[in-house]
GROMACS .gro file of C-alpha atoms in nm:
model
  169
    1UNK     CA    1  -0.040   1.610  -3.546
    2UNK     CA    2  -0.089   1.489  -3.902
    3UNK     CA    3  -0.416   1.321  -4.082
    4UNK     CA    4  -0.527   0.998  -3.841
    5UNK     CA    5  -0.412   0.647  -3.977
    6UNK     CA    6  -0.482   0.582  -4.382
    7UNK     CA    7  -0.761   0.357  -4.392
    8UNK     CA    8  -0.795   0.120  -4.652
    9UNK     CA    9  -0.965  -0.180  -4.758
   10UNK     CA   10  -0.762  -0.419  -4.489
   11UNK     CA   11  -0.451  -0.179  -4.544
   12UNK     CA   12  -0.358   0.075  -4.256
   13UNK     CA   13  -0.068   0.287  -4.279
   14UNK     CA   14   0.059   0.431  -3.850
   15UNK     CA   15   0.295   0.717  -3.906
   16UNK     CA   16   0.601   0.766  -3.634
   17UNK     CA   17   0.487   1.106  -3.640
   18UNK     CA   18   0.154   1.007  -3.516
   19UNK     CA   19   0.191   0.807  -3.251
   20UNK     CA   20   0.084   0.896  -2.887
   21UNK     CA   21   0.309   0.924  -2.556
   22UNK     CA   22   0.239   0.566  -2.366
   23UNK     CA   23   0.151   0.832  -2.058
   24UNK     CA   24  -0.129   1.007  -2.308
   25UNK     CA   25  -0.251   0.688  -2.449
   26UNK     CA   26  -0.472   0.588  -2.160
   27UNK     CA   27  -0.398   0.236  -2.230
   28UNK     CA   28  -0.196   0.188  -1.906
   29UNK     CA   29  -0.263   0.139  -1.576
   30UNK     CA   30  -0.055   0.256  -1.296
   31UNK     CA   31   0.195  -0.021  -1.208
   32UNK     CA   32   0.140  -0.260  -0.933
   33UNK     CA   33   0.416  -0.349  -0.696
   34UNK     CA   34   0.513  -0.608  -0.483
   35UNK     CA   35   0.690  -0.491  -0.230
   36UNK     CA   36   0.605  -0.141  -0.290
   37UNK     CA   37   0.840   0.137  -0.394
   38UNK     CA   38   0.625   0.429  -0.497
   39UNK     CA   39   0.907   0.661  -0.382
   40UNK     CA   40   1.190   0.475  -0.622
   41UNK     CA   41   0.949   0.448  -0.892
   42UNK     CA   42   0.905   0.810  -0.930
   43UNK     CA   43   1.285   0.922  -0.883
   44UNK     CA   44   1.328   0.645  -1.179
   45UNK     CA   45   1.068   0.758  -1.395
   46UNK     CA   46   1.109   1.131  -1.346
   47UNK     CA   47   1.508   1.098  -1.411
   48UNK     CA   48   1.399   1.066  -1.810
   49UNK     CA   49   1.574   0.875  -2.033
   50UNK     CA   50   1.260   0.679  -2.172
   51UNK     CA   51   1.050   0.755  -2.486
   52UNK     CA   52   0.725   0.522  -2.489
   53UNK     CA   53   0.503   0.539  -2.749
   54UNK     CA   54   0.187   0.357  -2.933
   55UNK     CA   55   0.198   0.313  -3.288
   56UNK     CA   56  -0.123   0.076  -3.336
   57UNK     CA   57  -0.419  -0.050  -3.068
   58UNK     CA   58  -0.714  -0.161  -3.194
   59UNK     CA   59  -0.928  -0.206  -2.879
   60UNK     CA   60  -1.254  -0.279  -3.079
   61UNK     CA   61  -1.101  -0.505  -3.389
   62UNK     CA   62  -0.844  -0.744  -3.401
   63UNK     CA   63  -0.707  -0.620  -2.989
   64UNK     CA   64  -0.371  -0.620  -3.128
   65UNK     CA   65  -0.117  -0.311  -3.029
   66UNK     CA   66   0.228  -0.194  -3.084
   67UNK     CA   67   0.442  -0.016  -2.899
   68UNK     CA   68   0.751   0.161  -2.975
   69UNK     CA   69   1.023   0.207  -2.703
   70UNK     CA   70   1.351   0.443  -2.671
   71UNK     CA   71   1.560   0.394  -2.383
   72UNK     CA   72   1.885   0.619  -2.318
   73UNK     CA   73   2.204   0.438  -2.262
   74UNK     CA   74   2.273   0.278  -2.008
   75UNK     CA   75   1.869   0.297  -1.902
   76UNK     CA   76   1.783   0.020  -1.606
   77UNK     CA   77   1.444  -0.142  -1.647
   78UNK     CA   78   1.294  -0.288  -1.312
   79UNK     CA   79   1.207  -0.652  -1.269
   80UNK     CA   80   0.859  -0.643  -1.422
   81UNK     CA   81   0.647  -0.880  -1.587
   82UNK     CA   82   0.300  -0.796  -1.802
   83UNK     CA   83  -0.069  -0.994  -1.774
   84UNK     CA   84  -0.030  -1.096  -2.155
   85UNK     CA   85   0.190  -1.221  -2.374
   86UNK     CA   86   0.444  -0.989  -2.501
   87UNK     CA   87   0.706  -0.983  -2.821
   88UNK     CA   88   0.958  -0.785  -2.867
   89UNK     CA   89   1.245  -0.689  -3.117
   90UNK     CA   90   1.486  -0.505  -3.069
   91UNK     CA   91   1.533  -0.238  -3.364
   92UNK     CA   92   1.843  -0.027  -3.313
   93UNK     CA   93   2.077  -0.051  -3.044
   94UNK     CA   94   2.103  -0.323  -2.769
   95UNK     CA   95   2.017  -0.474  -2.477
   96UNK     CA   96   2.138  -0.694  -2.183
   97UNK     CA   97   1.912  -0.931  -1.985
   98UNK     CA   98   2.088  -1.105  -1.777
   99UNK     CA   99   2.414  -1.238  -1.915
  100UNK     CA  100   2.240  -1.233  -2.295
  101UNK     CA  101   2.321  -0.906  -2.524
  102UNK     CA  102   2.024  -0.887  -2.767
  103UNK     CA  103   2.159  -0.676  -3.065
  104UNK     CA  104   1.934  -0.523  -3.411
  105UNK     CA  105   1.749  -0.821  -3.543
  106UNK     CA  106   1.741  -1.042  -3.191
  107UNK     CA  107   1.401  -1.048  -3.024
  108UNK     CA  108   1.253  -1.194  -2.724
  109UNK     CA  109   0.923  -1.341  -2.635
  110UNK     CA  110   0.775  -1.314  -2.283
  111UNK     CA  111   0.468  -1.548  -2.140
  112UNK     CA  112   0.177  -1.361  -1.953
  113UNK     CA  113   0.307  -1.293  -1.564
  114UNK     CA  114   0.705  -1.356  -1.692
  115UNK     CA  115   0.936  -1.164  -1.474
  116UNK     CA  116   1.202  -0.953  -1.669
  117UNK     CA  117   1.439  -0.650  -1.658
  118UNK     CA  118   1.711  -0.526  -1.875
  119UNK     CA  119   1.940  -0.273  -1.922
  120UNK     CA  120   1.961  -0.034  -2.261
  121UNK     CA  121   2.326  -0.110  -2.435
  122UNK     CA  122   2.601   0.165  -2.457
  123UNK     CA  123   2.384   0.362  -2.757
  124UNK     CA  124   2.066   0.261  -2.603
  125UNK     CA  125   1.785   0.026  -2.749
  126UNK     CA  126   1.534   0.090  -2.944
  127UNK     CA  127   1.225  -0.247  -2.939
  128UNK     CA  128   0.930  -0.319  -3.054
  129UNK     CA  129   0.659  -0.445  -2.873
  130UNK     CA  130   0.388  -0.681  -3.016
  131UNK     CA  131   0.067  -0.760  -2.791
  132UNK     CA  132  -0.237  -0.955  -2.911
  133UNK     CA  133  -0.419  -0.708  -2.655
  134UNK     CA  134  -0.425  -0.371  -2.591
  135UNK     CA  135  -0.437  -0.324  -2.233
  136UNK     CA  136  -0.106  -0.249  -2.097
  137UNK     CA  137  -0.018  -0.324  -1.719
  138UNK     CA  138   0.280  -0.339  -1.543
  139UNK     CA  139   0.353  -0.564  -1.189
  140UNK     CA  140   0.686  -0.423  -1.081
  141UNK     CA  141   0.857  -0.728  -0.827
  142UNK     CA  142   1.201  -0.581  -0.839
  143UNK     CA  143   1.398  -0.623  -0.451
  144UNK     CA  144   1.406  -0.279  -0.276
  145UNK     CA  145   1.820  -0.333  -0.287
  146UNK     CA  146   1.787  -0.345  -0.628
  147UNK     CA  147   1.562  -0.001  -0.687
  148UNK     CA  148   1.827   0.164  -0.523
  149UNK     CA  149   2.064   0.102  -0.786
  150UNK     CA  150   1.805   0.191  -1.049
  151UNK     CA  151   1.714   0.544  -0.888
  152UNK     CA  152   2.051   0.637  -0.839
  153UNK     CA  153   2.136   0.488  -1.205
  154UNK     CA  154   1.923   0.749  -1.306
  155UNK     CA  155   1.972   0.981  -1.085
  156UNK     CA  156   2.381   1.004  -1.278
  157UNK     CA  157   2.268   0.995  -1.604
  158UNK     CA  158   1.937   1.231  -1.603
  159UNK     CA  159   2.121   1.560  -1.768
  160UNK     CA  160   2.316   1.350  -2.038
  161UNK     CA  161   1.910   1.170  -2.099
  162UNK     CA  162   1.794   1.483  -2.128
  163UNK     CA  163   2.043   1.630  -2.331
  164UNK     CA  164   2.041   1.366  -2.562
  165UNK     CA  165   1.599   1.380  -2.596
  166UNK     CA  166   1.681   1.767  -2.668
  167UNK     CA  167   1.901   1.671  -2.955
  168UNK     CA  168   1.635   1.385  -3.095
  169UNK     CA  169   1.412   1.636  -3.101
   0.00000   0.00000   0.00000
């Protein structure tokens, strides 16, 4: 790890290079469900193809955070929603929501309790995530029909997600 953020007079410089796994962070809790699919949720998150982390949280100033996201292609998101207010943008890549593609440059914005999911684009998406808070939950309401086609989703593309982290790295 390299020197901790530059502090300045109002100026802060947050390094890629310094940023902390979402899973080290401690900033979230474990996700809530409704109905509950503890079983799918850790075949999905195990599979890999997801690269979480925090560049900025200021718990004790100004609450803001963000949070940098990778996810491999063709990466399925369950139907989730957050207990803030969330922005995001996507960086490199794309997405699909629904019948909208969200391409470099597009961003969404998603009210506290919103229900969303997506799926990472043919390259995968990279997006930014702005939160005027730093805690970060997760209330996972995604059908149990549904999780099956996520786990087994990533179930077919865990060796090309991990081959493709190995070469990132």
């Amino acid at each position: 790890m390299t020197d901790a953020p530059t502090r300045r007079a109002g100026l802060e410089i947050h390094r890629m290079a310094d940023a902390t796994p979402l899973v080290e962070a401690g900033l979230m809790s474990m996700p809530t469900m409704d109905p509950p699919a503890y079983e799918q949720l850790g075949a999905w998150a195990q599979a890999g193809g997801q690269d979480v982390r925090v560049l900025f949280c200021d718990p004790e100033g100004s609450g803001m955070s963000l949070v940098w996201a990778r996810f491999a292609p063709g990466f399925m998101l369950p139907r989730h929603s957050h207990s803030g207010d969330c922005l995001y943008f996507v960086h490199r890549g794309e997405l699909r929501m629904g019948n909208a593609v969200l391409h470099p440059g597009d961003s969404f914005f998603l009210s506290l309790g919103a229900p969303y999911a997506y799926t990472a684009g043919p390259e995968g998406v990279e997006v930014l995530e702005f939160r005027k808070h730093t805690e970060l939950d997760m209330h996972i309401s995604e059908s149990l029909g549904r999780w099956d086609q996520i786990v087994a989703n990533a179930q077919a593309h865990s060796e090309a997600w991990a081959a493709e982290a190995a070469a990132r790295a």
